[in-house]
GROMACS .gro file of C-alpha atoms in nm:
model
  255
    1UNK     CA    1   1.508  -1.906  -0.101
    2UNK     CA    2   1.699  -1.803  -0.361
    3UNK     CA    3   1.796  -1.398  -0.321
    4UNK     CA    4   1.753  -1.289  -0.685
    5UNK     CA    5   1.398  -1.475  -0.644
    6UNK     CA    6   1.298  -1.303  -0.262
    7UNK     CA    7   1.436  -0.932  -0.456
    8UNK     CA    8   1.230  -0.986  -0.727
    9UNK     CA    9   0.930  -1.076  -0.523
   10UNK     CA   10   0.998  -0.734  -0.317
   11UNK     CA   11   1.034  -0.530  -0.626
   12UNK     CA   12   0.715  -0.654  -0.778
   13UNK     CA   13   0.485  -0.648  -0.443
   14UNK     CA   14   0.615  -0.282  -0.405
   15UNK     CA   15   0.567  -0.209  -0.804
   16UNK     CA   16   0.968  -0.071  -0.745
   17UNK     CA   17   0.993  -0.018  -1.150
   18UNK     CA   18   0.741   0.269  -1.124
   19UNK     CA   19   0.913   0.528  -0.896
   20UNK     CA   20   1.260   0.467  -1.092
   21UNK     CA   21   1.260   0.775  -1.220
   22UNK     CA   22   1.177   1.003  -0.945
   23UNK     CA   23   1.353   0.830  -0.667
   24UNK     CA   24   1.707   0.912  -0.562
   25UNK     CA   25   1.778   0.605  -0.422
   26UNK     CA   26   1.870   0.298  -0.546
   27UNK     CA   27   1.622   0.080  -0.513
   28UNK     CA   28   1.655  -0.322  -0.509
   29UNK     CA   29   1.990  -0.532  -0.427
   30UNK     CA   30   2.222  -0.280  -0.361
   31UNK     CA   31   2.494  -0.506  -0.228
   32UNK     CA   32   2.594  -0.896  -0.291
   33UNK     CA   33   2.510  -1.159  -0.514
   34UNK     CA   34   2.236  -1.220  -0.652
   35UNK     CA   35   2.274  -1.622  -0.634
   36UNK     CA   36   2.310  -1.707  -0.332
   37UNK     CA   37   2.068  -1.877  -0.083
   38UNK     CA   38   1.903  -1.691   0.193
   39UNK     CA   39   1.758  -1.853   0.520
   40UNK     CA   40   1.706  -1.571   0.757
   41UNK     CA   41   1.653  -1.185   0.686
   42UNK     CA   42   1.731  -0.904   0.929
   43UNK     CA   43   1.535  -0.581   0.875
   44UNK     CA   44   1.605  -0.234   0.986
   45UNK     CA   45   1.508   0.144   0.872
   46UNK     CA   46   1.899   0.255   0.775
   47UNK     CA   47   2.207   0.118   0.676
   48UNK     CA   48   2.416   0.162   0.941
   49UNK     CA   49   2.726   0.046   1.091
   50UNK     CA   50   2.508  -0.023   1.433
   51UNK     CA   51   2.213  -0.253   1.202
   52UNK     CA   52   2.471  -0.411   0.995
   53UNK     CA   53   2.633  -0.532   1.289
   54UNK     CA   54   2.339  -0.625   1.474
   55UNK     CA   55   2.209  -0.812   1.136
   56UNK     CA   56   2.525  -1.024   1.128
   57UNK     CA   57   2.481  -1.065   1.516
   58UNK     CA   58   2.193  -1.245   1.427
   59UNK     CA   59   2.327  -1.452   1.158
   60UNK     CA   60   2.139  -1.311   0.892
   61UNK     CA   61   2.197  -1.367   0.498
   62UNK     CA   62   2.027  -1.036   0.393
   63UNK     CA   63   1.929  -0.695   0.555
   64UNK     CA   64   1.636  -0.503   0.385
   65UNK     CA   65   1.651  -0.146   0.497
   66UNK     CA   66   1.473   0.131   0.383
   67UNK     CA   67   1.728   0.391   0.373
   68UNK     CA   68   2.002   0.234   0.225
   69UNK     CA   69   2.383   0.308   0.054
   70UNK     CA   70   2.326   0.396  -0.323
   71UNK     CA   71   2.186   0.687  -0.393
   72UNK     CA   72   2.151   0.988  -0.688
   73UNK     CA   73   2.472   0.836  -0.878
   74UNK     CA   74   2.748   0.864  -0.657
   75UNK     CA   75   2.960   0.550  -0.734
   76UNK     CA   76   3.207   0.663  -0.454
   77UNK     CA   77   3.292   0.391  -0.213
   78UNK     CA   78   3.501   0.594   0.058
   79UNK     CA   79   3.480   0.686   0.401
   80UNK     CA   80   3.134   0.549   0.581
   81UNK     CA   81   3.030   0.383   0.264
   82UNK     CA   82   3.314   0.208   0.253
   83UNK     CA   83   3.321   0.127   0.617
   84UNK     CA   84   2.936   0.046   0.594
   85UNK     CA   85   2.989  -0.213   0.296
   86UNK     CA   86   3.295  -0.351   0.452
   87UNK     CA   87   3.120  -0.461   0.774
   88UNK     CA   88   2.869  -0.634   0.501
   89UNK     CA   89   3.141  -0.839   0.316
   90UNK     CA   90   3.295  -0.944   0.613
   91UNK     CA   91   3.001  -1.093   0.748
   92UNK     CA   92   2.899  -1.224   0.352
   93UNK     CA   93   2.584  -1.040   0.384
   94UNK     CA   94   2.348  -0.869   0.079
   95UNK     CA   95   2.124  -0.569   0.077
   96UNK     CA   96   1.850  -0.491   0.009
   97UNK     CA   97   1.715  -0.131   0.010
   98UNK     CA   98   1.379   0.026  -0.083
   99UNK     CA   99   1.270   0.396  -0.001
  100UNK     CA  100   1.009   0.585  -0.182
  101UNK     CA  101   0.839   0.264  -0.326
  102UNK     CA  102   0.763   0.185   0.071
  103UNK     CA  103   0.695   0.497   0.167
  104UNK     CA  104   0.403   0.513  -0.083
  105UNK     CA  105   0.241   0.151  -0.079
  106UNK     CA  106  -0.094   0.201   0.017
  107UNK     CA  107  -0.122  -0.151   0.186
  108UNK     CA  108   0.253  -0.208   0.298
  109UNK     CA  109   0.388   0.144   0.335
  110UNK     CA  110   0.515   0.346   0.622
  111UNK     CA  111   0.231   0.587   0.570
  112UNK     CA  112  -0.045   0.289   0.540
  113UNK     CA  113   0.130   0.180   0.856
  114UNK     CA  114   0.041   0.517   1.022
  115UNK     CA  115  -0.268   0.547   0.897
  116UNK     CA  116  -0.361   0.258   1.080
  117UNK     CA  117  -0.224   0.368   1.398
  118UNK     CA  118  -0.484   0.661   1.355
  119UNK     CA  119  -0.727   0.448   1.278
  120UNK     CA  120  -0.791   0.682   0.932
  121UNK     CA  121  -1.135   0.540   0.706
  122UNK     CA  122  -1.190   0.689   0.328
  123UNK     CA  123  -0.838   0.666   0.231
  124UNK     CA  124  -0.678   0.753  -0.067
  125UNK     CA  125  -0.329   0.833  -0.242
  126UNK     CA  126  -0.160   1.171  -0.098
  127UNK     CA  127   0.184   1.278  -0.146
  128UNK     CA  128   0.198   1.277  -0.523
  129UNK     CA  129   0.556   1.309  -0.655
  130UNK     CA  130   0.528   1.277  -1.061
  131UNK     CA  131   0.223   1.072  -1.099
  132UNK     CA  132   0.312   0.840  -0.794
  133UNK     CA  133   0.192   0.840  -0.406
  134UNK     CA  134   0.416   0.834  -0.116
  135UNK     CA  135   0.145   0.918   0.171
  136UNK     CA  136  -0.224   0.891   0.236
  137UNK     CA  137  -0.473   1.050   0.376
  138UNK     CA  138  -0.803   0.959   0.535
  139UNK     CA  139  -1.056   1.073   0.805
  140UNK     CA  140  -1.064   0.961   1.172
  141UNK     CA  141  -1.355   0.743   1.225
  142UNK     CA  142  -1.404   0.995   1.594
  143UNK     CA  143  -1.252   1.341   1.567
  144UNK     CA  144  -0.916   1.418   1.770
  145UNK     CA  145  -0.807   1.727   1.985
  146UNK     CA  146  -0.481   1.813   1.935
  147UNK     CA  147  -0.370   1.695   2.252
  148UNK     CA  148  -0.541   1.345   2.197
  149UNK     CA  149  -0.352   1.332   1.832
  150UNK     CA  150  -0.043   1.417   1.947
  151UNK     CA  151  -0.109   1.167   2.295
  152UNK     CA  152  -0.130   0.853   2.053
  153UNK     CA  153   0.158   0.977   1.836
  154UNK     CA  154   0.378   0.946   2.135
  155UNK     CA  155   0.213   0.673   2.269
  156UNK     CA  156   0.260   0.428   1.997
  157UNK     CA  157   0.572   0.534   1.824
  158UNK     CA  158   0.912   0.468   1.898
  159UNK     CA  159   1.040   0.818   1.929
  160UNK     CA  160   1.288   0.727   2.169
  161UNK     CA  161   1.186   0.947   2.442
  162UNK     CA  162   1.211   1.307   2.224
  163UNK     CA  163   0.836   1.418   2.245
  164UNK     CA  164   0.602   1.464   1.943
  165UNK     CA  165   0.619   1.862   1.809
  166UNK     CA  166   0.273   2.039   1.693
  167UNK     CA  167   0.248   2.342   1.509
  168UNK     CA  168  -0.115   2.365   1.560
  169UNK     CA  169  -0.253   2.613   1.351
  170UNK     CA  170  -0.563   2.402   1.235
  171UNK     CA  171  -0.901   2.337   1.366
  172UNK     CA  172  -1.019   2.266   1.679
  173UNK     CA  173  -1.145   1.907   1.592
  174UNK     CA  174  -0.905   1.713   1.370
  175UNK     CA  175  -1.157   1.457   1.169
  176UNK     CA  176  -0.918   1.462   0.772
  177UNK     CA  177  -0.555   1.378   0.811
  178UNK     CA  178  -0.278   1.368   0.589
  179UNK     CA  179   0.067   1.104   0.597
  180UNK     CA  180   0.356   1.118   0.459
  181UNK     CA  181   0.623   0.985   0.684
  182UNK     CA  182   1.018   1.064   0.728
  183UNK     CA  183   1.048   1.437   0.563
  184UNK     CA  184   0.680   1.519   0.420
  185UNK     CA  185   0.683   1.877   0.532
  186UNK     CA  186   0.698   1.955   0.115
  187UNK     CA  187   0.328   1.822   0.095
  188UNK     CA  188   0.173   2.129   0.299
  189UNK     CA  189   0.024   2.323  -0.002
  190UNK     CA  190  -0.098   1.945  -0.144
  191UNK     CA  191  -0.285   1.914   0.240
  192UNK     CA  192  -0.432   2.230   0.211
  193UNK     CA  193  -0.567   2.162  -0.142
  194UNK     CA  194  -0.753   1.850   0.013
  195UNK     CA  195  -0.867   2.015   0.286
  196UNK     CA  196  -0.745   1.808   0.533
  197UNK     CA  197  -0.717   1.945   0.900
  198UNK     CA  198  -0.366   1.808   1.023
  199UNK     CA  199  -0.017   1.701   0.841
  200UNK     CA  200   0.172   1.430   1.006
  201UNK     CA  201   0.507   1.382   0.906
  202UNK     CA  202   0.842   1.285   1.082
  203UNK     CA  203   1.085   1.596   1.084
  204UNK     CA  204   1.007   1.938   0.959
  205UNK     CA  205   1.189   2.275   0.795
  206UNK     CA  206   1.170   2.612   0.898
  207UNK     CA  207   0.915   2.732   0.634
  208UNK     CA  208   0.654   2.450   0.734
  209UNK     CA  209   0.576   2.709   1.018
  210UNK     CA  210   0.492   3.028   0.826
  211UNK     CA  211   0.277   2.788   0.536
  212UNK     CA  212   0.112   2.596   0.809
  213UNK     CA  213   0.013   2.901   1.011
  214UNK     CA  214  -0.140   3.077   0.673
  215UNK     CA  215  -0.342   2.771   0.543
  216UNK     CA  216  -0.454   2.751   0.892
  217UNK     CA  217  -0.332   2.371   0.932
  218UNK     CA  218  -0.183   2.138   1.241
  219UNK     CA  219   0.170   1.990   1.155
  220UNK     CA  220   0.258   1.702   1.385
  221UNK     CA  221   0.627   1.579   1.322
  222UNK     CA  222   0.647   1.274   1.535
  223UNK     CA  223   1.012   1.209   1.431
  224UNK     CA  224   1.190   1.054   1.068
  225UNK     CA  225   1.281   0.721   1.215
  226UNK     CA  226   0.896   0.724   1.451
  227UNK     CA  227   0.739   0.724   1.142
  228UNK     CA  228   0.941   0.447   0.913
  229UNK     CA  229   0.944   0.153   1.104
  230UNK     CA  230   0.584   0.011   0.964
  231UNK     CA  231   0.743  -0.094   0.610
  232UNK     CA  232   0.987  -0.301   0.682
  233UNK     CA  233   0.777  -0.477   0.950
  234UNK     CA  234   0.535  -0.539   0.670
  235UNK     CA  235   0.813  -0.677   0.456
  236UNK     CA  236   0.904  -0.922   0.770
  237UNK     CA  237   0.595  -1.033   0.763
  238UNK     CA  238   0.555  -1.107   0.405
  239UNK     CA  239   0.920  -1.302   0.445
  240UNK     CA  240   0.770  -1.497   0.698
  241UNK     CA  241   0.462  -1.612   0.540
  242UNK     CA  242   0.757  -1.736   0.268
  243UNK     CA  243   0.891  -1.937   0.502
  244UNK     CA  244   1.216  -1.728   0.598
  245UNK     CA  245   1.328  -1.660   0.920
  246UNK     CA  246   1.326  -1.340   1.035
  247UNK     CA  247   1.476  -1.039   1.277
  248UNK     CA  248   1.432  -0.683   1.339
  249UNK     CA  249   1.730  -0.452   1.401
  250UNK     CA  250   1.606  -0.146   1.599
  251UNK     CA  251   1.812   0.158   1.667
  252UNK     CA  252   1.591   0.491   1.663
  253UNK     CA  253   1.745   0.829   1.606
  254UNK     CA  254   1.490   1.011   1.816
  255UNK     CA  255   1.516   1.243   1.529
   0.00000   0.00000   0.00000
């Protein structure tokens, strides 16, 4: 497939053109030419030195992260950016990069992803940054003790090996949950407006704990890279139902 045609199909299944102005990062072909054909796709969470090498390891044409290179402007191409793009033109690969717009997907998103994990019913939007969504919330079709929430957290995420951290200050039965994956901790006042029992998010910031523990709500951070996997799995899978081969390059953080 031709790469301007498998970016374009990205950037219109995510709806990319709507979170332009509110997203840092930026999103779409960050890297390479946009004619040029592409057989096999390696995807990853960042753009690293580690992925890119492990993408060209596997002979891949183009690496779809979610964190990628460009971001807020700065045209500077020095020091791990440069050492980061250079391991991509040596092995002639693009790149692809998409972050808020697959954060917020409420089918292919990292926080749809996690939703269905928990096993969350009556979802809708949550997270809302300028008119867009990067989260969701929902309610648990059986209510969860902390313990229980925080059991499957660590049981089916790749936190590699760090435990899950609760601030519980909520409820004793969890039944409405909020998502917003990687750094969500900013969405607290927005969970307690919905009334939802627990937050779960990847990494917190000191003033989660003081907000959480007045609007009397659980905060599970279950790690950045834990919690960011499940969109670019969904975008392998929509490259392989167009017929492109496909890899996964996995290198958690535990952060």
């Amino acid at each position: 497939m031709d790469c301007q045609e498998l970016c374009s199909r990205f950037d219109d299944r995510l709806d990319v053109a709507a979170y332009a102005g509110i997203d840092a990062s930026e999103n779409g072909l960050q890297v390479g030419p946009e004619e040029r054909d592409v057989e096999r796709v390696a995807f990853a969470v960042d753009a690293a030195v580690e992925t890119i090498e492990g993408a060209a390891e596997a002979g891949a044409d183009l690496l779809v992260v979610h964190h990628g290179l460009l971001w807020g402007g700065d045209g500077r191409v020095t020091d791990l950016r440069y050492r980061r793009i250079e391991r991509l033109l040596d092995a002639d690969m693009a790149l692809y990069a998409v972050h808020l717009p697959l954060d917020g997907h409420q089918d292919l998103g990292n926080a749809a992803g996690l939703a269905d994990v928990l096993d969350l019913g009556n979802r809708a939007p949550f997270g809302e940054i300028d008119g867009e969504y990067i989260g969701q919330r929902g309610r648990a079709r059986e209510p969860f003790t902390v313990g229980e929430l925080r059991e499957l957290l660590s049981s089916e995420l790749d936190t590699g090996g760090e435990s899950v951290q609760v601030l519980d200050f909520g409820p004793d039965e969890i039944r409405d949950v909020a998502v917003v994956t990687g750094s969500g901790t900013d969405w607290i006042d927005e969970a307690a407006a919905k009334d939802v029992d627990a937050l779960v998010t990847g990494e917190g910031k000191q003033q989660v704990y003081h907000r959480a523990r007045e609007h009397g709500i659980h905060v599970f951070l279950a790690g950045h890279y834990a919690t960011e996997t499940f969109g670019v799995r969904a975008l392998a899978g929509l490259a392989e139902e167009w017929d492109l081969e496909t890899t996964f390059v996995e290198h958690p953080t535990s952060l």
